[in-house]
Coordinates of C-alpha atoms in Angstrom, one line a residue:
M1 CA -43.9 -31.3 -21.6
N2 CA -42.8 -28.1 -23.3
R3 CA -39.1 -28.6 -24.0
K4 CA -37.0 -25.6 -25.0
P5 CA -34.4 -26.2 -27.8
L6 CA -30.9 -26.7 -26.5
R7 CA -29.7 -23.5 -28.2
T8 CA -32.3 -21.4 -26.4
I9 CA -31.3 -22.9 -23.1
I10 CA -27.6 -22.2 -23.7
C11 CA -28.4 -18.7 -24.9
S12 CA -30.5 -18.0 -21.8
L13 CA -27.7 -19.3 -19.6
L14 CA -25.2 -17.1 -21.3
L15 CA -27.4 -14.0 -20.9
A16 CA -28.0 -14.8 -17.2
A17 CA -24.2 -15.1 -16.7
A18 CA -23.7 -11.7 -18.5
V19 CA -26.3 -10.1 -16.2
C20 CA -24.6 -11.6 -13.2
Q21 CA -21.3 -10.2 -14.5
V22 CA -22.7 -6.7 -14.9
I23 CA -24.2 -6.8 -11.4
A24 CA -20.8 -8.1 -10.0
Q25 CA -19.0 -5.3 -11.7
Q26 CA -21.3 -2.7 -10.2
T27 CA -20.9 -4.1 -6.7
A28 CA -17.3 -5.3 -6.7
P29 CA -14.5 -3.3 -5.0
R30 CA -12.8 -1.1 -7.5
L31 CA -9.1 -0.5 -7.1
I32 CA -6.6 1.9 -8.7
I33 CA -3.0 0.6 -8.6
R34 CA -0.7 3.5 -9.1
S35 CA 3.0 3.8 -9.7
D36 CA 4.8 7.1 -9.0
D37 CA 7.9 9.0 -10.3
M38 CA 8.1 7.9 -13.9
G39 CA 10.8 10.1 -15.5
A40 CA 13.1 10.1 -12.5
F41 CA 15.3 7.2 -13.6
H42 CA 15.7 4.8 -16.5
A43 CA 15.1 1.9 -14.1
V44 CA 11.8 3.5 -12.9
N45 CA 10.6 4.1 -16.5
E46 CA 11.2 0.5 -17.5
A47 CA 9.7 -0.9 -14.3
C48 CA 6.6 1.2 -14.6
I49 CA 6.0 0.0 -18.2
Q50 CA 6.6 -3.6 -17.1
A51 CA 4.2 -3.2 -14.2
Y52 CA 1.5 -2.1 -16.8
K53 CA 2.2 -4.6 -19.6
E54 CA 2.8 -7.6 -17.4
G55 CA 1.3 -6.7 -14.1
V56 CA -1.6 -5.0 -12.4
Q57 CA -0.7 -1.3 -12.5
T58 CA -3.4 0.9 -13.9
S59 CA -2.1 4.4 -13.5
V60 CA 1.3 6.0 -13.6
E61 CA 2.5 9.5 -12.5
V62 CA 5.1 11.2 -14.6
M63 CA 7.5 14.0 -13.5
A64 CA 8.3 16.7 -16.1
V65 CA 11.4 18.2 -14.4
T66 CA 13.3 14.9 -14.2
P67 CA 16.2 13.8 -16.5
W68 CA 14.5 10.7 -17.9
F69 CA 11.3 12.6 -18.8
P70 CA 12.0 12.4 -22.6
E71 CA 12.3 8.7 -22.4
A72 CA 9.1 8.5 -20.4
V73 CA 7.3 10.5 -23.1
K74 CA 8.5 8.0 -25.7
M75 CA 7.4 5.0 -23.6
L76 CA 4.0 6.4 -22.8
K77 CA 3.3 7.2 -26.5
E78 CA 4.0 3.6 -27.2
N79 CA 1.5 2.6 -24.5
P80 CA -1.4 4.9 -25.0
G81 CA -3.8 2.7 -22.9
L82 CA -1.8 3.5 -19.7
D83 CA -3.5 6.2 -17.6
V84 CA -1.1 9.0 -17.0
G85 CA -1.0 11.6 -14.2
I86 CA 1.1 14.8 -14.1
H87 CA 3.1 14.4 -10.9
L88 CA 3.7 18.1 -9.9
T89 CA 7.1 18.4 -8.3
I90 CA 8.7 21.1 -6.2
T91 CA 11.2 18.9 -4.2
S92 CA 14.2 16.8 -5.1
E93 CA 15.0 14.3 -2.3
W94 CA 17.9 12.2 -3.5
E95 CA 21.6 12.7 -2.6
N96 CA 23.3 11.9 -5.9
I97 CA 20.8 13.3 -8.4
K98 CA 18.9 16.5 -8.4
W99 CA 16.4 18.4 -10.5
R100 CA 15.6 22.0 -11.0
P101 CA 12.4 23.9 -11.8
L102 CA 11.3 24.7 -15.3
T103 CA 10.8 28.4 -14.3
P104 CA 12.6 30.8 -12.0
C105 CA 11.6 29.9 -8.5
P106 CA 14.1 31.2 -6.0
S107 CA 11.7 30.6 -3.1
L108 CA 11.6 26.9 -3.8
T109 CA 15.3 26.3 -4.5
D110 CA 18.6 26.0 -2.6
A111 CA 21.8 28.0 -3.3
N112 CA 22.6 25.8 -6.2
G113 CA 19.3 26.3 -7.9
Y114 CA 18.0 22.8 -7.1
F115 CA 14.6 22.1 -5.5
Y116 CA 14.9 21.6 -1.7
P117 CA 15.0 17.9 -0.8
M118 CA 12.2 17.9 1.7
M119 CA 8.6 19.2 2.0
S120 CA 8.6 19.4 5.8
A121 CA 11.3 19.8 8.4
N122 CA 13.7 16.8 8.5
A123 CA 16.5 16.5 11.1
A124 CA 18.9 15.1 8.6
Y125 CA 18.4 18.1 6.3
P126 CA 18.1 21.1 8.6
G127 CA 16.6 24.2 6.9
Q128 CA 16.2 22.4 3.6
S129 CA 12.5 22.0 3.2
I130 CA 9.8 24.0 1.5
R131 CA 7.9 24.6 4.7
E132 CA 10.9 25.9 6.5
N133 CA 11.4 28.5 3.8
K134 CA 9.3 31.4 2.7
W135 CA 7.7 29.8 -0.4
N136 CA 5.9 32.0 -2.9
L137 CA 2.5 31.0 -4.2
K138 CA 3.0 32.8 -7.5
E139 CA 6.2 30.9 -8.1
I140 CA 4.4 27.6 -7.3
E141 CA 1.6 28.5 -9.8
Q142 CA 4.0 29.4 -12.6
E143 CA 6.0 26.2 -12.0
F144 CA 2.9 24.0 -11.8
R145 CA 1.6 25.6 -15.0
A146 CA 4.9 25.0 -16.8
Q147 CA 5.0 21.4 -15.8
I148 CA 1.4 20.8 -16.8
E149 CA 1.9 22.4 -20.2
L150 CA 5.1 20.5 -20.9
V151 CA 3.4 17.2 -20.1
L152 CA 0.3 18.0 -22.1
K153 CA 2.4 19.1 -25.1
N154 CA 4.2 15.7 -25.1
I155 CA 1.6 13.4 -23.5
P156 CA -1.8 14.9 -24.4
Q157 CA -3.7 11.8 -23.0
A158 CA -2.7 12.7 -19.4
S159 CA -5.9 12.5 -17.4
H160 CA -5.2 14.0 -13.9
L161 CA -2.9 15.9 -11.6
S162 CA -1.1 14.5 -8.5
G163 CA 1.6 15.8 -6.2
H164 CA 5.1 14.5 -5.6
M165 CA 5.7 14.4 -1.8
L166 CA 2.3 16.1 -1.2
S167 CA 3.3 19.2 -3.2
T168 CA -0.4 19.8 -4.1
G169 CA -1.8 19.5 -0.6
F170 CA 0.6 20.8 1.9
D171 CA -1.2 24.1 2.5
E172 CA -4.7 25.4 2.0
E173 CA -3.6 28.1 -0.3
V174 CA -1.9 25.5 -2.5
V175 CA -5.0 23.3 -2.4
R176 CA -7.1 26.2 -3.7
L177 CA -4.5 26.9 -6.4
V178 CA -4.5 23.3 -7.6
K179 CA -8.3 23.3 -7.7
R180 CA -8.2 26.2 -10.0
L181 CA -5.7 24.6 -12.3
A182 CA -7.6 21.3 -12.3
A183 CA -10.7 23.1 -13.5
E184 CA -8.8 25.2 -16.1
Y185 CA -7.0 22.2 -17.6
N186 CA -9.8 19.7 -17.2
L187 CA -7.5 17.5 -15.1
P188 CA -8.9 16.3 -11.7
A189 CA -6.4 16.8 -8.9
M190 CA -6.1 13.7 -6.8
D191 CA -3.6 14.2 -4.0
R192 CA -5.0 17.3 -2.2
M193 CA -6.5 17.1 1.2
D194 CA -10.2 16.8 0.1
A195 CA -9.8 14.7 -3.1
M196 CA -10.8 11.4 -1.5
A197 CA -14.1 12.8 -0.3
E198 CA -14.8 14.6 -3.6
Y199 CA -14.1 11.5 -5.8
N200 CA -15.3 9.0 -3.3
Y201 CA -12.3 6.8 -2.8
N202 CA -10.0 5.7 0.0
Y203 CA -6.3 5.2 0.2
V204 CA -5.1 1.7 1.1
G205 CA -1.6 0.5 1.9
Y206 CA 0.2 -2.7 2.9
D207 CA -1.4 -4.6 5.7
G208 CA 1.6 -5.9 7.5
P209 CA 5.4 -5.9 7.2
K210 CA 6.7 -4.8 3.8
A211 CA 10.5 -5.0 4.0
T212 CA 11.0 -7.8 1.4
S213 CA 9.3 -8.8 -1.8
A214 CA 7.6 -11.7 -0.1
E215 CA 6.4 -9.5 2.8
K216 CA 5.0 -6.9 0.3
E217 CA 3.1 -9.6 -1.6
T218 CA 1.6 -11.1 1.6
A219 CA 0.7 -7.7 3.0
F220 CA -0.8 -6.5 -0.3
I221 CA -3.0 -9.6 -0.6
R222 CA -4.1 -9.2 3.1
M223 CA -5.1 -5.7 2.2
L224 CA -7.2 -7.0 -0.7
D225 CA -9.1 -9.2 1.7
K226 CA -10.4 -6.1 3.5
L227 CA -11.8 -4.2 0.4
E228 CA -15.5 -3.7 0.6
A229 CA -18.0 -4.2 -2.2
G230 CA -19.2 -1.1 -4.0
K231 CA -16.3 1.1 -2.8
N232 CA -13.4 2.7 -4.6
Y233 CA -9.8 2.4 -3.4
M234 CA -6.3 3.6 -4.4
F235 CA -3.0 1.9 -3.7
L236 CA 0.3 3.5 -4.7
D237 CA 4.0 2.7 -4.6
H238 CA 7.2 3.2 -6.5
P239 CA 8.5 0.4 -8.8
A240 CA 12.1 0.3 -10.0
Y241 CA 14.9 -2.2 -10.4
N242 CA 17.7 -3.3 -8.1
N243 CA 20.5 -2.4 -10.6
D244 CA 23.6 -0.3 -10.7
E245 CA 21.6 2.9 -11.5
M246 CA 19.2 2.6 -8.6
Q247 CA 21.9 1.4 -6.1
T248 CA 23.3 5.0 -6.3
V249 CA 20.0 6.4 -5.2
G250 CA 19.1 7.3 -1.6
H251 CA 19.0 9.9 1.1
I252 CA 19.7 9.9 4.8
G253 CA 17.1 7.7 6.4
Y254 CA 16.3 5.8 3.2
E255 CA 19.3 4.0 1.9
D256 CA 17.9 0.7 0.6
V257 CA 16.0 2.3 -2.2
A258 CA 17.0 -0.2 -5.0
I259 CA 16.1 -3.3 -2.9
D260 CA 12.8 -1.7 -1.7
R261 CA 11.7 -0.7 -5.2
Q262 CA 12.6 -3.9 -6.8
G263 CA 10.2 -5.4 -4.3
V264 CA 7.5 -3.1 -5.6
T265 CA 8.1 -4.3 -9.2
D266 CA 8.0 -7.9 -8.0
L267 CA 4.7 -7.2 -6.3
L268 CA 3.0 -5.5 -9.2
T269 CA 4.0 -8.3 -11.6
S270 CA 3.4 -11.2 -9.2
P271 CA 1.2 -14.0 -10.6
R272 CA -0.1 -14.6 -7.0
V273 CA -1.3 -11.0 -6.8
K274 CA -3.0 -11.3 -10.2
Q275 CA -4.7 -14.4 -9.1
A276 CA -5.8 -12.9 -5.8
I277 CA -7.4 -9.9 -7.6
E278 CA -9.2 -12.2 -10.0
T279 CA -10.4 -14.6 -7.3
K280 CA -11.7 -11.8 -5.1
G281 CA -13.6 -10.2 -8.0
I282 CA -11.8 -6.9 -7.6
E283 CA -12.3 -4.5 -10.6
L284 CA -9.1 -2.7 -11.5
I285 CA -9.7 0.8 -12.7
N286 CA -7.7 4.0 -13.3
Y287 CA -8.2 7.6 -12.3
N288 CA -9.9 8.5 -15.6
D289 CA -12.5 5.7 -14.8
L290 CA -13.0 7.1 -11.3
T291 CA -13.4 10.7 -12.2
K292 CA -14.9 10.8 -15.7
S293 CA -16.8 7.6 -16.4
L294 CA -20.5 8.1 -17.2
P295 CA -22.8 7.5 -14.3
R296 CA -24.4 4.1 -14.0
S297 CA -28.1 3.3 -13.4
T298 CA -30.5 0.4 -13.9
P299 CA -32.9 0.0 -16.8
Q300 CA -35.9 0.1 -14.5
A301 CA -34.7 3.4 -12.9
E302 CA -34.5 5.1 -16.3
K303 CA -37.7 3.5 -17.6
V304 CA -36.1 1.0 -19.9
D305 CA -37.6 -2.4 -20.2
P306 CA -34.8 -4.8 -19.5
R307 CA -36.5 -7.5 -21.6
G308 CA -35.8 -5.5 -24.7
I309 CA -32.1 -5.5 -23.9
T310 CA -32.2 -9.2 -23.3
R311 CA -34.1 -9.9 -26.5
F312 CA -31.6 -7.8 -28.5
L313 CA -28.7 -9.8 -27.0
E314 CA -30.5 -13.0 -27.8
A315 CA -31.1 -12.0 -31.4
V316 CA -27.4 -11.0 -31.7
E317 CA -26.4 -14.4 -30.3
K318 CA -28.9 -16.3 -32.4
T319 CA -27.9 -14.7 -35.7
Q320 CA -24.1 -14.8 -34.9
M321 CA -24.1 -11.3 -36.3
G322 CA -20.6 -10.3 -35.1
V323 CA -21.5 -7.6 -32.6
H324 CA -18.6 -6.8 -30.3
S325 CA -20.2 -4.4 -27.8
V326 CA -23.3 -2.4 -27.0
M327 CA -23.9 0.4 -24.5
V328 CA -27.2 2.1 -23.9
V329 CA -27.2 5.5 -22.2
R330 CA -30.6 6.9 -21.1
N331 CA -31.0 10.2 -19.3
G332 CA -27.3 10.6 -19.2
K333 CA -26.7 7.3 -17.4
V334 CA -25.4 3.9 -18.7
V335 CA -28.3 1.4 -18.2
A336 CA -26.8 -1.5 -20.2
E337 CA -23.3 -2.4 -21.3
H338 CA -22.2 -5.7 -22.8
W339 CA -19.0 -7.0 -24.5
L340 CA -18.7 -10.2 -26.5
G341 CA -15.8 -12.4 -27.3
D342 CA -12.5 -11.1 -26.3
E343 CA -13.7 -7.4 -26.3
S344 CA -13.7 -5.5 -23.1
A345 CA -14.5 -2.1 -21.6
Q346 CA -10.9 -1.0 -21.6
K347 CA -10.1 -2.2 -25.2
P348 CA -10.1 0.5 -27.9
H349 CA -12.0 -0.5 -31.0
I350 CA -11.5 0.6 -34.6
L351 CA -14.2 3.1 -35.5
N352 CA -13.8 3.2 -39.3
S353 CA -16.0 6.0 -40.5
V354 CA -17.4 6.9 -37.1
S355 CA -14.0 8.7 -37.1
K356 CA -15.6 11.2 -39.4
T357 CA -18.0 12.6 -36.7
F358 CA -15.0 13.3 -34.5
T359 CA -13.4 15.1 -37.4
S360 CA -16.5 17.2 -38.1
S361 CA -16.6 18.1 -34.4
A362 CA -13.1 19.5 -34.7
I363 CA -14.4 21.7 -37.5
G364 CA -17.2 22.8 -35.2
F365 CA -14.6 23.9 -32.6
A366 CA -12.5 25.7 -35.2
V367 CA -15.6 27.6 -36.4
A368 CA -16.6 28.6 -32.9
E369 CA -13.0 29.9 -32.3
G370 CA -13.1 31.9 -35.4
K371 CA -10.3 30.0 -37.1
L372 CA -12.4 29.2 -40.2
K373 CA -15.9 29.3 -41.7
V374 CA -17.8 26.5 -43.4
T375 CA -18.0 28.8 -46.5
D376 CA -14.2 29.1 -46.8
K377 CA -12.8 27.9 -50.1
V378 CA -10.8 24.7 -49.8
I379 CA -8.1 25.9 -52.2
S380 CA -7.4 28.9 -50.0
F381 CA -5.7 26.5 -47.4
F382 CA -3.4 24.8 -49.9
P383 CA -2.0 27.4 -52.4
D384 CA 1.2 25.3 -52.9
K385 CA -0.6 22.1 -53.7
L386 CA -3.0 23.1 -56.4
P387 CA -3.1 21.4 -59.8
A388 CA -1.8 23.3 -62.9
E389 CA -5.4 24.1 -63.9
V390 CA -7.8 25.1 -61.1
T391 CA -11.3 24.4 -62.6
P392 CA -14.3 26.5 -61.8
Y393 CA -15.9 23.8 -59.6
L394 CA -12.6 23.3 -57.7
R395 CA -12.5 27.1 -57.1
E396 CA -16.1 27.0 -55.8
L397 CA -15.5 24.1 -53.4
E398 CA -16.1 25.0 -49.7
I399 CA -15.6 23.3 -46.4
R400 CA -19.3 22.7 -46.1
H401 CA -19.2 20.6 -49.2
L402 CA -16.5 18.4 -47.6
L403 CA -18.7 18.1 -44.5
T404 CA -21.8 17.0 -46.5
M405 CA -20.1 14.7 -49.0
S406 CA -21.3 17.0 -51.8
V407 CA -17.9 17.7 -53.4
G408 CA -19.3 17.0 -56.9
H409 CA -17.2 13.9 -57.7
D410 CA -18.8 11.1 -59.7
L411 CA -16.9 8.5 -57.7
D412 CA -15.2 8.5 -54.3
P413 CA -11.5 9.2 -55.0
S414 CA -10.3 7.7 -51.7
G415 CA -8.9 4.5 -53.2
L416 CA -6.3 6.6 -55.1
V417 CA -4.2 7.2 -52.0
R418 CA -3.4 3.4 -51.9
Q419 CA -1.8 3.6 -55.3
P420 CA 2.0 4.3 -55.6
G421 CA 2.9 7.9 -56.4
N422 CA 0.0 9.4 -54.5
E423 CA 1.7 9.9 -51.1
D424 CA 0.6 13.6 -51.0
W425 CA -3.1 13.1 -50.3
V426 CA -4.0 16.8 -50.5
K427 CA -2.6 17.0 -54.0
T428 CA -4.3 13.8 -55.0
F429 CA -7.7 15.1 -53.8
L430 CA -7.3 18.6 -55.4
A431 CA -6.2 17.0 -58.8
Y432 CA -9.2 14.7 -59.0
P433 CA -11.9 15.9 -61.4
I434 CA -15.0 17.5 -60.0
D435 CA -17.8 16.6 -62.4
H436 CA -20.7 18.5 -60.8
K437 CA -21.3 21.8 -59.1
P438 CA -20.3 21.4 -55.4
G439 CA -23.4 21.0 -53.2
T440 CA -25.6 19.5 -55.8
I441 CA -24.8 15.7 -55.7
Y442 CA -24.0 13.3 -52.8
V443 CA -21.1 10.8 -53.2
Y444 CA -19.7 9.2 -50.1
N445 CA -16.1 10.5 -49.9
S446 CA -13.7 9.6 -47.2
L447 CA -10.9 11.6 -48.7
A448 CA -13.0 14.7 -48.3
T449 CA -12.9 14.0 -44.6
Y450 CA -9.2 13.7 -44.8
M451 CA -9.2 17.2 -46.3
L452 CA -11.0 18.5 -43.2
S453 CA -8.2 17.0 -41.0
A454 CA -5.6 18.6 -43.2
I455 CA -7.4 22.0 -42.9
I456 CA -7.5 21.7 -39.1
Q457 CA -3.7 21.0 -39.1
Q458 CA -3.1 23.9 -41.5
V459 CA -5.0 26.5 -39.5
T460 CA -4.0 25.4 -36.0
G461 CA -0.5 24.0 -36.4
E462 CA -1.7 20.9 -34.6
K463 CA -2.6 17.4 -35.7
L464 CA -6.4 16.7 -35.5
I465 CA -6.1 14.4 -32.4
D466 CA -3.9 16.9 -30.5
Y467 CA -6.4 19.7 -31.4
L468 CA -9.2 17.7 -30.0
Y469 CA -7.6 16.7 -26.7
P470 CA -8.2 19.9 -24.7
R471 CA -11.5 20.7 -26.4
L472 CA -13.2 17.3 -26.6
F473 CA -11.2 14.4 -25.3
R474 CA -10.0 15.7 -22.0
P475 CA -13.4 17.3 -20.9
L476 CA -15.2 14.1 -21.8
G477 CA -12.5 11.8 -20.3
I478 CA -11.5 10.2 -23.5
V479 CA -7.9 8.9 -23.1
G480 CA -5.7 6.5 -25.0
A481 CA -7.1 7.5 -28.4
T482 CA -5.0 6.7 -31.4
W483 CA -5.5 7.9 -35.0
Q484 CA -3.8 6.6 -38.1
E485 CA -1.8 9.1 -40.2
C486 CA -1.1 9.7 -43.9
P487 CA 2.5 9.5 -45.2
N488 CA 2.9 13.2 -44.5
G489 CA 1.9 12.9 -40.8
T490 CA -1.7 14.2 -40.9
N491 CA -4.4 12.2 -39.1
V492 CA -6.5 10.5 -41.8
G493 CA -9.7 12.0 -40.5
G494 CA -12.2 9.8 -42.3
W495 CA -11.2 6.6 -40.7
G496 CA -8.4 5.1 -38.5
L497 CA -9.5 6.3 -35.0
Y498 CA -9.5 3.9 -32.1
V499 CA -11.4 4.6 -28.9
K500 CA -13.4 2.6 -26.3
T501 CA -17.2 1.9 -26.5
E502 CA -17.9 4.3 -23.6
D503 CA -15.9 7.0 -25.4
M504 CA -18.3 6.6 -28.4
A505 CA -21.2 6.9 -26.1
K506 CA -19.8 10.1 -24.6
L507 CA -19.6 11.8 -28.0
G508 CA -23.1 10.8 -28.6
L509 CA -24.2 12.2 -25.3
L510 CA -22.5 15.5 -26.0
Y511 CA -24.5 15.8 -29.2
L512 CA -27.7 14.7 -27.4
Q513 CA -27.1 17.4 -24.8
K514 CA -26.7 20.0 -27.6
G515 CA -23.0 20.5 -27.0
Q516 CA -23.2 20.8 -23.2
W517 CA -21.0 18.7 -20.8
N518 CA -21.1 19.1 -17.0
G519 CA -22.6 22.5 -17.3
Q520 CA -20.1 23.8 -19.9
Q521 CA -21.0 24.5 -23.5
L522 CA -18.2 22.8 -25.3
L523 CA -19.7 22.9 -28.8
P524 CA -22.2 25.6 -29.8
E525 CA -25.8 24.4 -29.8
S526 CA -26.2 25.9 -33.3
W527 CA -23.4 23.7 -34.5
I528 CA -25.0 20.6 -33.1
E529 CA -28.3 21.5 -34.8
E530 CA -26.6 22.2 -38.1
A531 CA -24.4 19.1 -38.0
S532 CA -27.3 16.8 -37.2
R533 CA -29.9 18.0 -39.8
S534 CA -30.1 16.7 -43.3
H535 CA -28.3 18.8 -45.8
I536 CA -28.5 16.5 -48.8
A537 CA -30.2 13.4 -50.0
S538 CA -28.0 10.4 -49.3
L539 CA -27.1 7.0 -50.7
P540 CA -25.3 4.0 -49.1
A541 CA -21.5 4.2 -49.7
G542 CA -20.6 2.8 -53.1
T543 CA -24.2 2.7 -54.4
K544 CA -25.3 4.2 -57.6
R545 CA -28.8 5.8 -57.6
E546 CA -29.8 3.7 -60.6
D547 CA -29.0 0.5 -58.8
L548 CA -30.9 1.4 -55.7
K549 CA -33.6 -1.1 -54.8
M550 CA -34.6 -0.3 -51.2
K551 CA -37.2 2.2 -50.2
P552 CA -36.6 5.1 -47.7
K553 CA -39.1 3.6 -45.2
D554 CA -36.9 0.5 -45.1
S555 CA -33.5 2.1 -45.1
D556 CA -31.4 4.1 -42.6
W557 CA -29.2 5.2 -45.5
L558 CA -31.9 7.2 -47.3
Q559 CA -32.8 9.7 -44.6
G560 CA -30.3 12.4 -45.6
Y561 CA -26.8 13.4 -44.6
G562 CA -25.6 16.1 -42.3
Y563 CA -22.1 17.2 -41.3
Q564 CA -20.3 13.8 -41.4
M565 CA -23.4 12.2 -39.7
W566 CA -26.3 10.3 -41.2
R567 CA -30.0 10.9 -40.4
S568 CA -31.8 7.7 -39.4
R569 CA -35.3 6.5 -39.1
H570 CA -37.4 7.2 -36.0
N571 CA -36.2 10.8 -36.0
S572 CA -32.7 9.8 -35.0
Y573 CA -29.2 10.5 -36.4
R574 CA -25.9 8.7 -36.1
A575 CA -22.2 8.4 -36.6
D576 CA -21.7 5.3 -38.8
G577 CA -18.6 3.2 -39.6
A578 CA -18.0 0.2 -41.8
G579 CA -18.4 -3.2 -40.1
G580 CA -21.2 -2.1 -37.9
Q581 CA -19.8 0.8 -35.7
Y582 CA -22.6 3.1 -34.6
I583 CA -23.3 6.0 -32.3
L584 CA -27.1 6.3 -32.4
I585 CA -28.6 9.5 -31.0
L586 CA -32.4 9.4 -30.3
P587 CA -33.4 12.8 -29.0
E588 CA -37.1 11.9 -28.5
K589 CA -36.0 9.1 -26.2
N590 CA -33.1 11.0 -24.5
T591 CA -31.0 8.0 -25.4
V592 CA -27.6 7.2 -27.0
I593 CA -26.7 3.7 -28.2
A594 CA -23.1 2.8 -29.0
I595 CA -22.3 -0.4 -30.9
T596 CA -19.0 -1.9 -32.1
A597 CA -19.0 -4.9 -34.5
Q598 CA -17.4 -6.7 -37.4
L599 CA -20.2 -7.7 -39.8
Q600 CA -21.5 -7.2 -43.3
D601 CA -25.2 -6.4 -43.1
M602 CA -25.3 -3.1 -41.3
Q603 CA -29.0 -2.6 -42.0
A604 CA -29.8 -5.9 -40.3
E605 CA -27.9 -4.7 -37.3
L606 CA -29.9 -1.5 -37.1
N607 CA -33.1 -3.4 -37.7
L608 CA -32.4 -5.3 -34.5
V609 CA -32.0 -2.0 -32.6
W610 CA -35.3 -0.8 -33.9
K611 CA -37.0 -4.1 -33.3
Y612 CA -35.9 -4.7 -29.7
L613 CA -34.1 -1.7 -28.1
L614 CA -36.4 1.1 -29.4
P615 CA -39.6 -0.4 -27.9
A616 CA -37.8 -0.9 -24.6
L617 CA -37.3 2.9 -24.3
K618 CA -40.6 3.8 -22.5

């Protein structure tokens, strides 16, 4: 009898389980659990964060006009993984606390300048509703814009729009306005009349009585029982605490606010609810997942041999290589995605030098906007930080030399910034000797990438990450990104960015599509072509030419270097980070492969890609 080794059997079982998990995720009910009105009260802010950190909440809506908005901003910055919606507000319903518009809106306010309490006629508040008064569409637009821009200024990772008390969907004219704003700001609008049909989801509520915490829990779990496989759902409520602050809150017809909203907090943090969601195999998602995830397909449908994916995973398992995740995108669709260990689809990963490609993309945007040219002299941006002697080579140094790692240094100066007394990284870079004419010699140089980040901040007045949000992150649906900063508050550029595996794949797909995304040309095609071609002969980081033993045909580090991207074998190119982080772009195969890892032998990792995944791309 032909007996398989025990290791092979175990590996096969693990892979089969992984396949079953992927299939289950594709067919499981998907549920957004949303909390509304963050910013309205301190108790609401705290409850929303608790419901995220300790419970099942996946999205939260923040109100810009409310008194506790500044605290909400601080809390949301401390929790960048929480999906945030801009809760557009033109009503103020409570008796003991009111809020006003950010802009002059006389058609939306009462005699005291507060928003009307109600959207529609209410017998308890005669004449005090938006619909009973002659509201002005231009005033609504200016107010919505002001609220959107205030939130984005403070919480750039906001991913969507929603409407407090149906403010975005109470009239067809308003719906059309909100659609325009959604397109302009790259923020899908979720609470208008036709949003559920457009984004293919259904609203679900409590199934049964919901007066007490216990009733809410039971009714919520009963609702979970009715969710259907393969469908998307959204549940919303309003968590808060039953404390002195909330006990002062209410309006005629809704007086038990504190008790009711404590019940919501109890529900969203209930161990029984968590267990029910897990037992029923329900996938918790957020609005960004719903509206901006890459489409999914099967390997067979996109002409990918699934056996190649299986063999790649088997090889990773057999070698204990330290791969954390892999995602394969073919024809614009995810055909394989796998996470190992405690990694997950929602967990951001350190990118190391893959960060550099995001930084060079920012330079591409700045060039397209006329803010700079790649031939601009580096010293022109920092006249107050120059060394006492500006050498001829330093005077010649241009942005394109930073992009291509051809500054002219003999050694990478990046380690200097870890030494005491070098807190001003720009000064440290500019003072480091340039031994060769810029553009003539390649030396891997992470501090050069930092200089690109510093130049972006200098010419735009924004940190690199903030500059990228409206131009790259928000259109692609990259939220919750964080980026380390230097002592002076500049994003480090060459490393330190954290995003999810799918976010990496999205950037790769943007480059594969020559800068296009959903019919929009985000980056010029000419920039993509220039960034991805070889500008200079390359060497692995830290390697001296005289010590080089490998041959170009065997190495993905000897194919040339572009704008913060490496050329690779098989006519491909890549973003590349220490420890095995890759965004591989294969134009001839119309494929992107994103990988995260923690390993030493990065060439061995790529060799597995070429051995198993490349042949699977028919």
